[in-house]
XYZ file of N, CA, C and O in Angstrom:
604
model
N -114.133 -29.733 -82.726
C -115.562 -29.478 -82.720
C -116.225 -30.489 -83.640
O -115.876 -30.618 -84.790
N -117.187 -31.195 -83.132
C -117.838 -32.253 -83.901
C -119.277 -31.835 -84.174
O -120.120 -31.896 -83.291
N -119.523 -31.378 -85.372
C -120.874 -30.950 -85.732
C -121.473 -31.953 -86.698
O -120.791 -32.523 -87.535
N -122.762 -32.137 -86.588
C -123.466 -33.002 -87.525
C -123.658 -32.252 -88.828
O -124.029 -31.094 -88.842
N -123.430 -32.937 -89.937
C -123.536 -32.323 -91.254
C -124.910 -32.665 -91.837
O -125.226 -33.827 -92.010
N -125.748 -31.668 -92.170
C -127.055 -31.960 -92.773
C -126.900 -32.661 -94.118
O -125.932 -32.437 -94.843
N -127.841 -33.514 -94.435
C -127.746 -34.300 -95.668
C -127.695 -33.422 -96.913
O -127.003 -33.750 -97.870
N -128.386 -32.301 -96.923
C -128.360 -31.417 -98.091
C -126.956 -30.870 -98.301
O -126.477 -30.796 -99.415
N -126.285 -30.531 -97.215
C -124.916 -30.036 -97.316
C -124.003 -31.109 -97.877
O -123.153 -30.831 -98.721
N -124.177 -32.319 -97.447
C -123.339 -33.412 -97.920
C -123.509 -33.583 -99.421
O -122.526 -33.681 -100.156
N -124.754 -33.589 -99.886
C -125.002 -33.746 -101.328
C -124.379 -32.603 -102.112
O -123.722 -32.823 -103.132
N -124.568 -31.380 -101.642
C -124.048 -30.247 -102.396
C -122.535 -30.152 -102.315
O -121.896 -29.680 -103.249
N -121.973 -30.626 -101.225
C -120.505 -30.579 -101.096
C -119.832 -31.407 -102.169
O -118.850 -30.977 -102.776
N -120.354 -32.588 -102.432
C -119.739 -33.439 -103.441
C -119.897 -32.848 -104.844
O -118.987 -32.917 -105.657
N -121.027 -32.259 -105.117
C -121.201 -31.599 -106.409
C -120.247 -30.418 -106.535
O -119.616 -30.216 -107.574
N -120.137 -29.677 -105.473
C -119.321 -28.470 -105.520
C -117.837 -28.762 -105.688
O -117.101 -27.931 -106.224
N -117.392 -29.916 -105.258
C -115.980 -30.251 -105.425
C -115.561 -30.209 -106.892
O -114.432 -29.847 -107.215
N -116.473 -30.564 -107.760
C -116.165 -30.552 -109.185
C -116.001 -29.124 -109.720
O -115.409 -28.919 -110.768
N -116.498 -28.158 -108.974
C -116.487 -26.777 -109.449
C -115.422 -25.927 -108.780
O -115.397 -24.718 -108.955
N -114.528 -26.534 -108.035
C -113.524 -25.799 -107.288
C -112.713 -24.806 -108.126
O -112.496 -23.672 -107.700
N -112.231 -25.152 -109.331
C -111.394 -24.194 -110.070
C -112.066 -22.844 -110.297
O -111.437 -21.807 -110.114
N -113.325 -22.845 -110.662
C -114.012 -21.576 -110.917
C -114.170 -20.767 -109.634
O -113.970 -19.552 -109.625
N -114.496 -21.438 -108.534
C -114.648 -20.727 -107.275
C -113.300 -20.213 -106.770
O -113.218 -19.131 -106.219
N -112.249 -20.979 -106.959
C -110.919 -20.548 -106.526
C -110.508 -19.280 -107.270
O -109.947 -18.358 -106.688
N -110.799 -19.233 -108.561
C -110.478 -18.046 -109.353
C -111.262 -16.842 -108.838
O -110.718 -15.762 -108.660
N -112.546 -17.051 -108.566
C -113.384 -15.956 -108.090
C -112.908 -15.446 -106.736
O -112.904 -14.242 -106.478
N -112.481 -16.341 -105.850
C -112.034 -15.933 -104.532
C -110.698 -15.194 -104.593
O -110.378 -14.410 -103.716
N -109.913 -15.459 -105.612
C -108.612 -14.811 -105.733
C -108.744 -13.356 -106.179
O -107.794 -12.591 -106.073
N -109.908 -12.965 -106.672
C -110.124 -11.611 -107.163
C -110.744 -10.753 -106.051
O -111.518 -11.235 -105.253
N -110.429 -9.461 -106.004
C -111.073 -8.576 -105.035
C -112.587 -8.559 -105.245
O -113.073 -8.731 -106.358
N -113.321 -8.323 -104.175
C -114.789 -8.384 -104.228
C -115.382 -7.393 -105.225
O -116.407 -7.675 -105.839
N -114.779 -6.230 -105.388
C -115.341 -5.199 -106.266
C -114.979 -5.422 -107.730
O -115.426 -4.678 -108.591
N -114.192 -6.424 -108.036
C -113.768 -6.673 -109.408
C -114.952 -7.049 -110.281
O -115.759 -7.877 -109.908
N -115.029 -6.425 -111.444
C -116.016 -6.817 -112.441
C -115.351 -7.860 -113.324
O -114.279 -7.624 -113.864
N -115.969 -9.006 -113.465
C -115.371 -10.076 -114.242
C -115.699 -9.901 -115.723
O -116.856 -9.734 -116.086
N -114.682 -9.942 -116.561
C -114.909 -9.766 -118.000
C -115.494 -11.028 -118.620
O -115.494 -12.100 -118.012
N -115.969 -10.875 -119.837
C -116.408 -12.024 -120.612
C -115.200 -12.905 -120.889
O -114.057 -12.449 -120.845
N -115.423 -14.162 -121.232
C -114.345 -15.124 -121.476
C -113.353 -14.591 -122.519
O -112.144 -14.691 -122.353
N -113.896 -14.034 -123.598
C -113.041 -13.541 -124.676
C -112.143 -12.386 -124.237
O -111.147 -12.091 -124.897
N -112.495 -11.724 -123.153
C -111.698 -10.598 -122.677
C -110.671 -11.015 -121.618
O -109.855 -10.195 -121.201
N -110.716 -12.268 -121.176
C -109.722 -12.747 -120.220
C -108.369 -12.875 -120.893
O -108.285 -13.186 -122.084
N -107.330 -12.657 -120.129
C -105.979 -12.854 -120.664
C -105.720 -14.357 -120.754
O -106.380 -15.152 -120.077
N -104.761 -14.767 -121.569
C -104.415 -16.192 -121.620
C -104.034 -16.754 -120.244
O -104.370 -17.885 -119.918
N -103.379 -15.950 -119.426
C -103.005 -16.395 -118.079
C -104.247 -16.638 -117.226
O -104.324 -17.631 -116.490
N -105.235 -15.746 -117.304
C -106.474 -15.925 -116.545
C -107.235 -17.161 -117.022
O -107.752 -17.920 -116.211
N -107.293 -17.352 -118.324
C -107.963 -18.538 -118.860
C -107.281 -19.808 -118.378
O -107.941 -20.762 -117.968
N -105.957 -19.796 -118.436
C -105.217 -20.980 -118.002
C -105.429 -21.243 -116.514
O -105.523 -22.390 -116.092
N -105.511 -20.180 -115.707
C -105.751 -20.344 -114.275
C -107.093 -21.031 -114.014
O -107.234 -21.801 -113.075
N -108.064 -20.749 -114.858
C -109.376 -21.375 -114.711
C -109.400 -22.816 -115.225
O -110.038 -23.688 -114.648
N -108.702 -23.070 -116.307
C -108.791 -24.353 -116.985
C -107.763 -25.374 -116.503
O -108.018 -26.571 -116.505
N -106.591 -24.920 -116.060
C -105.494 -25.837 -115.719
C -105.879 -26.907 -114.696
O -105.584 -28.092 -114.914
N -106.537 -26.561 -113.587
C -106.891 -27.621 -112.637
C -107.841 -28.656 -113.239
O -107.717 -29.853 -112.988
N -108.779 -28.188 -114.042
C -109.697 -29.112 -114.692
C -108.955 -29.983 -115.701
O -109.193 -31.191 -115.783
N -108.043 -29.401 -116.463
C -107.251 -30.149 -117.435
C -106.474 -31.258 -116.727
O -106.459 -32.406 -117.175
N -105.848 -30.929 -115.599
C -105.068 -31.913 -114.847
C -105.967 -33.037 -114.324
O -105.637 -34.210 -114.436
N -107.117 -32.663 -113.778
C -108.049 -33.667 -113.260
C -108.555 -34.555 -114.403
O -108.686 -35.759 -114.255
N -108.857 -33.956 -115.541
C -109.342 -34.696 -116.710
C -108.288 -35.700 -117.185
O -108.577 -36.860 -117.408
N -107.057 -35.234 -117.330
C -105.988 -36.094 -117.832
C -105.582 -37.191 -116.852
O -105.226 -38.286 -117.263
N -105.624 -36.910 -115.571
C -105.159 -37.889 -114.586
C -106.239 -38.883 -114.166
O -105.929 -39.859 -113.475
N -107.485 -38.675 -114.556
C -108.583 -39.554 -114.153
C -109.457 -39.949 -115.342
O -110.624 -39.577 -115.412
N -108.934 -40.740 -116.281
C -109.745 -41.076 -117.459
C -111.046 -41.798 -117.112
O -112.042 -41.621 -117.807
N -111.058 -42.560 -116.029
C -112.285 -43.267 -115.645
C -113.350 -42.331 -115.096
O -114.515 -42.717 -115.002
N -112.978 -41.122 -114.715
C -113.913 -40.160 -114.140
C -114.485 -39.181 -115.163
O -115.322 -38.350 -114.831
N -114.028 -39.263 -116.383
C -114.428 -38.259 -117.385
C -115.931 -38.211 -117.618
O -116.506 -37.125 -117.726
N -116.578 -39.359 -117.683
C -118.027 -39.337 -117.918
C -118.751 -38.666 -116.754
O -119.704 -37.905 -116.968
N -118.297 -38.892 -115.520
C -118.914 -38.240 -114.366
C -118.668 -36.733 -114.408
O -119.541 -35.947 -114.030
N -117.491 -36.342 -114.854
C -117.192 -34.915 -114.942
C -118.124 -34.228 -115.944
O -118.625 -33.133 -115.690
N -118.358 -34.879 -117.072
C -119.264 -34.327 -118.085
C -120.689 -34.264 -117.535
O -121.384 -33.257 -117.700
N -121.125 -35.327 -116.845
C -122.473 -35.332 -116.254
C -122.643 -34.192 -115.260
O -123.675 -33.514 -115.248
N -121.637 -33.977 -114.408
C -121.714 -32.896 -113.421
C -121.801 -31.540 -114.099
O -122.566 -30.674 -113.672
N -121.005 -31.352 -115.138
C -121.028 -30.074 -115.853
C -122.399 -29.832 -116.491
O -122.921 -28.715 -116.446
N -122.979 -30.874 -117.089
C -124.303 -30.730 -117.696
C -125.358 -30.447 -116.632
O -126.237 -29.610 -116.831
N -125.260 -31.141 -115.490
C -126.225 -30.915 -114.405
C -126.094 -29.488 -113.883
O -127.088 -28.825 -113.600
N -124.858 -29.005 -113.752
C -124.634 -27.640 -113.262
C -125.269 -26.612 -114.188
O -125.868 -25.634 -113.734
N -125.157 -26.832 -115.509
C -125.728 -25.894 -116.483
C -127.242 -25.780 -116.342
O -127.808 -24.715 -116.565
N -127.907 -26.863 -115.994
C -129.367 -26.862 -115.909
C -129.880 -26.560 -114.503
O -131.080 -26.433 -114.314
N -128.974 -26.420 -113.552
C -129.362 -26.210 -112.157
C -129.871 -24.788 -111.949
O -129.262 -23.827 -112.436
N -130.980 -24.623 -111.230
C -131.462 -23.275 -110.924
C -130.448 -22.512 -110.062
O -129.636 -23.101 -109.349
N -130.531 -21.204 -110.116
C -129.564 -20.341 -109.422
C -129.498 -20.637 -107.920
O -128.427 -20.653 -107.344
N -130.645 -20.870 -107.277
C -130.618 -21.114 -105.833
C -129.880 -22.414 -105.488
O -129.166 -22.479 -104.489
N -130.009 -23.423 -106.342
C -129.272 -24.661 -106.118
C -127.775 -24.441 -106.317
O -126.957 -24.997 -105.586
N -127.419 -23.641 -107.307
C -126.002 -23.327 -107.519
C -125.428 -22.611 -106.297
O -124.317 -22.885 -105.868
N -126.210 -21.687 -105.752
C -125.756 -20.955 -104.572
C -125.552 -21.899 -103.394
O -124.563 -21.800 -102.674
N -126.495 -22.833 -103.188
C -126.351 -23.809 -102.098
C -125.139 -24.702 -102.324
O -124.411 -25.024 -101.389
N -124.918 -25.082 -103.585
C -123.758 -25.913 -103.897
C -122.463 -25.153 -103.601
O -121.519 -25.712 -103.041
N -122.429 -23.898 -103.957
C -121.248 -23.078 -103.671
C -121.001 -22.942 -102.180
O -119.870 -23.052 -101.703
N -122.079 -22.729 -101.437
C -121.951 -22.628 -99.977
C -121.468 -23.958 -99.398
O -120.602 -23.982 -98.521
N -122.021 -25.051 -99.908
C -121.599 -26.368 -99.433
C -120.127 -26.623 -99.721
O -119.407 -27.198 -98.902
N -119.676 -26.196 -100.888
C -118.277 -26.378 -101.240
C -117.374 -25.587 -100.300
O -116.338 -26.082 -99.850
N -117.773 -24.376 -99.972
C -116.975 -23.570 -99.054
C -116.920 -24.214 -97.673
O -115.866 -24.261 -97.034
N -118.025 -24.753 -97.203
C -118.030 -25.434 -95.904
C -117.141 -26.663 -95.956
O -116.414 -26.958 -95.013
N -117.196 -27.411 -97.075
C -116.366 -28.610 -97.225
C -114.884 -28.242 -97.128
O -114.105 -28.921 -96.469
N -114.500 -27.163 -97.788
C -113.100 -26.744 -97.784
C -112.614 -26.385 -96.387
O -111.430 -26.481 -96.100
N -113.513 -25.957 -95.523
C -113.124 -25.565 -94.169
C -113.293 -26.689 -93.143
O -113.044 -26.478 -91.961
N -113.702 -27.867 -93.579
C -113.856 -28.994 -92.654
C -112.498 -29.618 -92.349
O -111.610 -29.641 -93.193
N -112.396 -30.147 -91.156
C -111.196 -30.899 -90.783
C -111.266 -32.266 -91.469
O -112.344 -32.691 -91.914
N -110.154 -32.978 -91.550
C -110.200 -34.332 -92.127
C -111.195 -35.248 -91.407
O -111.866 -36.060 -92.047
N -111.317 -35.088 -90.097
C -112.268 -35.905 -89.340
C -113.710 -35.584 -89.739
O -114.546 -36.478 -89.879
N -113.998 -34.300 -89.902
C -115.346 -33.904 -90.314
C -115.657 -34.405 -91.719
O -116.779 -34.811 -92.003
N -114.665 -34.396 -92.604
C -114.880 -34.898 -93.963
C -115.138 -36.402 -93.951
O -115.988 -36.894 -94.689
N -114.410 -37.121 -93.109
C -114.635 -38.568 -92.992
C -116.052 -38.833 -92.513
O -116.742 -39.710 -93.038
N -116.496 -38.059 -91.537
C -117.861 -38.202 -91.038
C -118.870 -37.889 -92.139
O -119.838 -38.635 -92.334
N -118.639 -36.818 -92.881
C -119.562 -36.437 -93.946
C -119.641 -37.521 -95.014
O -120.732 -37.852 -95.492
N -118.494 -38.087 -95.391
C -118.493 -39.158 -96.395
C -119.272 -40.365 -95.897
O -120.041 -40.978 -96.636
N -119.045 -40.743 -94.637
C -119.749 -41.889 -94.069
C -121.251 -41.672 -94.041
O -122.033 -42.557 -94.397
N -121.659 -40.484 -93.609
C -123.094 -40.182 -93.561
C -123.694 -40.132 -94.960
O -124.796 -40.644 -95.197
N -122.981 -39.513 -95.878
C -123.468 -39.445 -97.250
C -123.675 -40.851 -97.814
O -124.714 -41.147 -98.402
N -122.669 -41.696 -97.618
C -122.759 -43.066 -98.135
C -123.937 -43.818 -97.491
O -124.679 -44.516 -98.186
N -124.122 -43.637 -96.201
C -125.210 -44.328 -95.501
C -126.573 -43.838 -95.961
O -127.529 -44.622 -96.059
N -126.693 -42.546 -96.254
C -128.007 -41.962 -96.555
C -128.333 -41.876 -98.028
O -129.459 -41.540 -98.391
N -127.397 -42.203 -98.888
C -127.604 -41.958 -100.315
C -128.799 -42.693 -100.904
O -129.420 -42.198 -101.833
N -129.144 -43.846 -100.388
C -130.281 -44.596 -100.927
C -131.533 -44.481 -100.066
O -132.518 -45.172 -100.317
N -131.504 -43.622 -99.068
C -132.668 -43.443 -98.194
C -133.612 -42.408 -98.793
O -133.178 -41.476 -99.457
N -134.899 -42.575 -98.506
C -135.832 -41.530 -98.900
C -135.797 -40.423 -97.844
O -135.102 -40.536 -96.827
N -136.530 -39.358 -98.072
C -136.463 -38.184 -97.208
C -136.815 -38.510 -95.757
O -136.137 -38.057 -94.831
N -137.841 -39.302 -95.553
C -138.262 -39.646 -94.195
C -137.212 -40.512 -93.488
O -136.920 -40.314 -92.310
N -136.635 -41.456 -94.201
C -135.596 -42.306 -93.605
C -134.376 -41.468 -93.208
O -133.789 -41.688 -92.149
N -133.998 -40.519 -94.063
C -132.869 -39.639 -93.735
C -133.163 -38.821 -92.485
O -132.301 -38.638 -91.619
N -134.395 -38.334 -92.388
C -134.790 -37.525 -91.238
C -134.657 -38.333 -89.948
O -134.096 -37.847 -88.959
N -135.141 -39.568 -89.961
C -135.055 -40.445 -88.787
C -133.595 -40.765 -88.480
O -133.158 -40.719 -87.324
N -132.833 -41.089 -89.521
C -131.426 -41.434 -89.337
C -130.663 -40.267 -88.705
O -129.886 -40.455 -87.762
N -130.854 -39.056 -89.235
C -130.138 -37.895 -88.710
C -130.565 -37.549 -87.283
O -129.740 -37.127 -86.464
N -131.854 -37.734 -86.967
C -132.306 -37.492 -85.596
C -131.609 -38.465 -84.646
O -131.151 -38.075 -83.564
N -131.490 -39.721 -85.059
C -130.793 -40.723 -84.254
C -129.311 -40.379 -84.155
O -128.696 -40.507 -83.094
N -128.721 -39.930 -85.254
C -127.304 -39.568 -85.285
C -127.008 -38.449 -84.283
O -126.005 -38.488 -83.574
N -127.876 -37.466 -84.235
C -127.662 -36.325 -83.335
C -127.700 -36.734 -81.866
O -127.114 -36.068 -81.024
N -128.392 -37.816 -81.564
C -128.500 -38.297 -80.179
C -127.264 -39.094 -79.752
O -127.053 -39.297 -78.566
N -126.468 -39.538 -80.702
C -125.294 -40.357 -80.383
C -124.201 -39.510 -79.732
O -124.030 -38.342 -80.065
N -123.440 -40.147 -78.859
C -122.271 -39.490 -78.274
C -121.151 -39.500 -79.316
O -121.221 -40.217 -80.320
N -120.103 -38.741 -79.051
C -118.958 -38.706 -79.965
C -118.359 -40.105 -80.126
O -117.998 -40.516 -81.233
N -118.272 -40.852 -79.029
C -117.729 -42.215 -79.082
C -118.626 -43.125 -79.925
O -118.131 -43.910 -80.735
N -119.936 -43.016 -79.770
C -120.863 -43.832 -80.564
C -120.754 -43.497 -82.047
O -120.801 -44.393 -82.895
N -120.594 -42.223 -82.357
C -120.435 -41.819 -83.753
C -119.160 -42.407 -84.337
O -119.157 -42.920 -85.459
N -118.070 -42.331 -83.576
C -116.793 -42.885 -84.031
C -116.923 -44.378 -84.279
O -116.448 -44.896 -85.301
N -117.550 -45.088 -83.362
C -117.736 -46.531 -83.518
C -118.607 -46.845 -84.730
O -118.332 -47.774 -85.483
N -119.672 -46.061 -84.937
C -120.550 -46.291 -86.085
C -119.775 -46.084 -87.386
O -119.889 -46.869 -88.315
N -118.984 -45.020 -87.439
C -118.212 -44.735 -88.654
C -117.193 -45.837 -88.940
O -116.947 -46.171 -90.099
N -116.596 -46.407 -87.896
C -115.659 -47.516 -88.096
C -116.387 -48.756 -88.601
O -115.864 -49.489 -89.431
N -117.595 -48.983 -88.104
C -118.377 -50.149 -88.515
C -119.017 -49.968 -89.892
O -119.341 -50.956 -90.555
N -119.223 -48.731 -90.324
C -119.872 -48.425 -91.604
C -119.027 -47.440 -92.409
O -119.464 -46.322 -92.690
N -117.828 -47.841 -92.809
C -116.970 -46.888 -93.537
C -117.497 -46.601 -94.936
O -118.122 -47.453 -95.563
N -117.238 -45.387 -95.383
C -117.573 -45.040 -96.766
C -116.593 -45.783 -97.670
O -115.480 -46.104 -97.256
N -116.986 -46.092 -98.899
C -116.058 -46.755 -99.825
C -114.800 -45.923 -100.008
O -114.827 -44.696 -99.884
N -113.718 -46.596 -100.305
C -112.456 -45.890 -100.560
C -112.656 -44.930 -101.717
O -113.374 -45.205 -102.662
N -111.993 -43.817 -101.638
C -112.083 -42.830 -102.717
C -110.680 -42.544 -103.210
O -109.712 -42.663 -102.476
N -110.610 -42.169 -104.450
C -109.322 -41.818 -105.036
C -109.059 -40.348 -104.801
O -109.946 -39.522 -104.937
N -107.841 -40.041 -104.431
C -107.441 -38.636 -104.260
C -107.331 -37.987 -105.619
O -106.817 -38.575 -106.560
N -107.791 -36.792 -105.724
C -107.663 -36.033 -106.970
C -106.353 -35.285 -106.952
O -105.921 -34.788 -105.919
N -105.777 -35.171 -108.110
C -104.525 -34.416 -108.226
C -104.847 -32.935 -108.110
O -105.758 -32.432 -108.748
N -104.105 -32.227 -107.263
C -104.289 -30.791 -107.106
C -102.960 -30.112 -107.278
O -101.939 -30.609 -106.883
N -103.011 -28.922 -107.813
C -101.773 -28.164 -107.987
C -101.657 -27.150 -106.895
O -102.548 -26.701 -106.299
């Protein structure tokens, strides 16, 4: 299934990737669970939350400044933006590798466009056939990205 990814989803998906450990912990708990304050978490629960971030921090020294920037931006983000980012992250996790490649390509192409240019670009994108989209993505690849270490 080849669906077009809205630009807002693409932006929030990349932000949300940085927040995966916290969301993974939340999803592992039953829905009715009341989450305790940090000080009331067991050492095992704390480690479950921090370990993926620790690994990412240690294995990507060049990314540390971006990680800090994302964390600061998340702290100042209004609740509705956080919710959209969380939703975007969940959609990203359920995308096929082909859909992720498409999302990266579109994100890279639209990142410097203003709102009107993005609107025109996406309208044109939706009119393309699957073959035209594939050809466009091959002609306009997103920059190479480094894989993050995951446990």
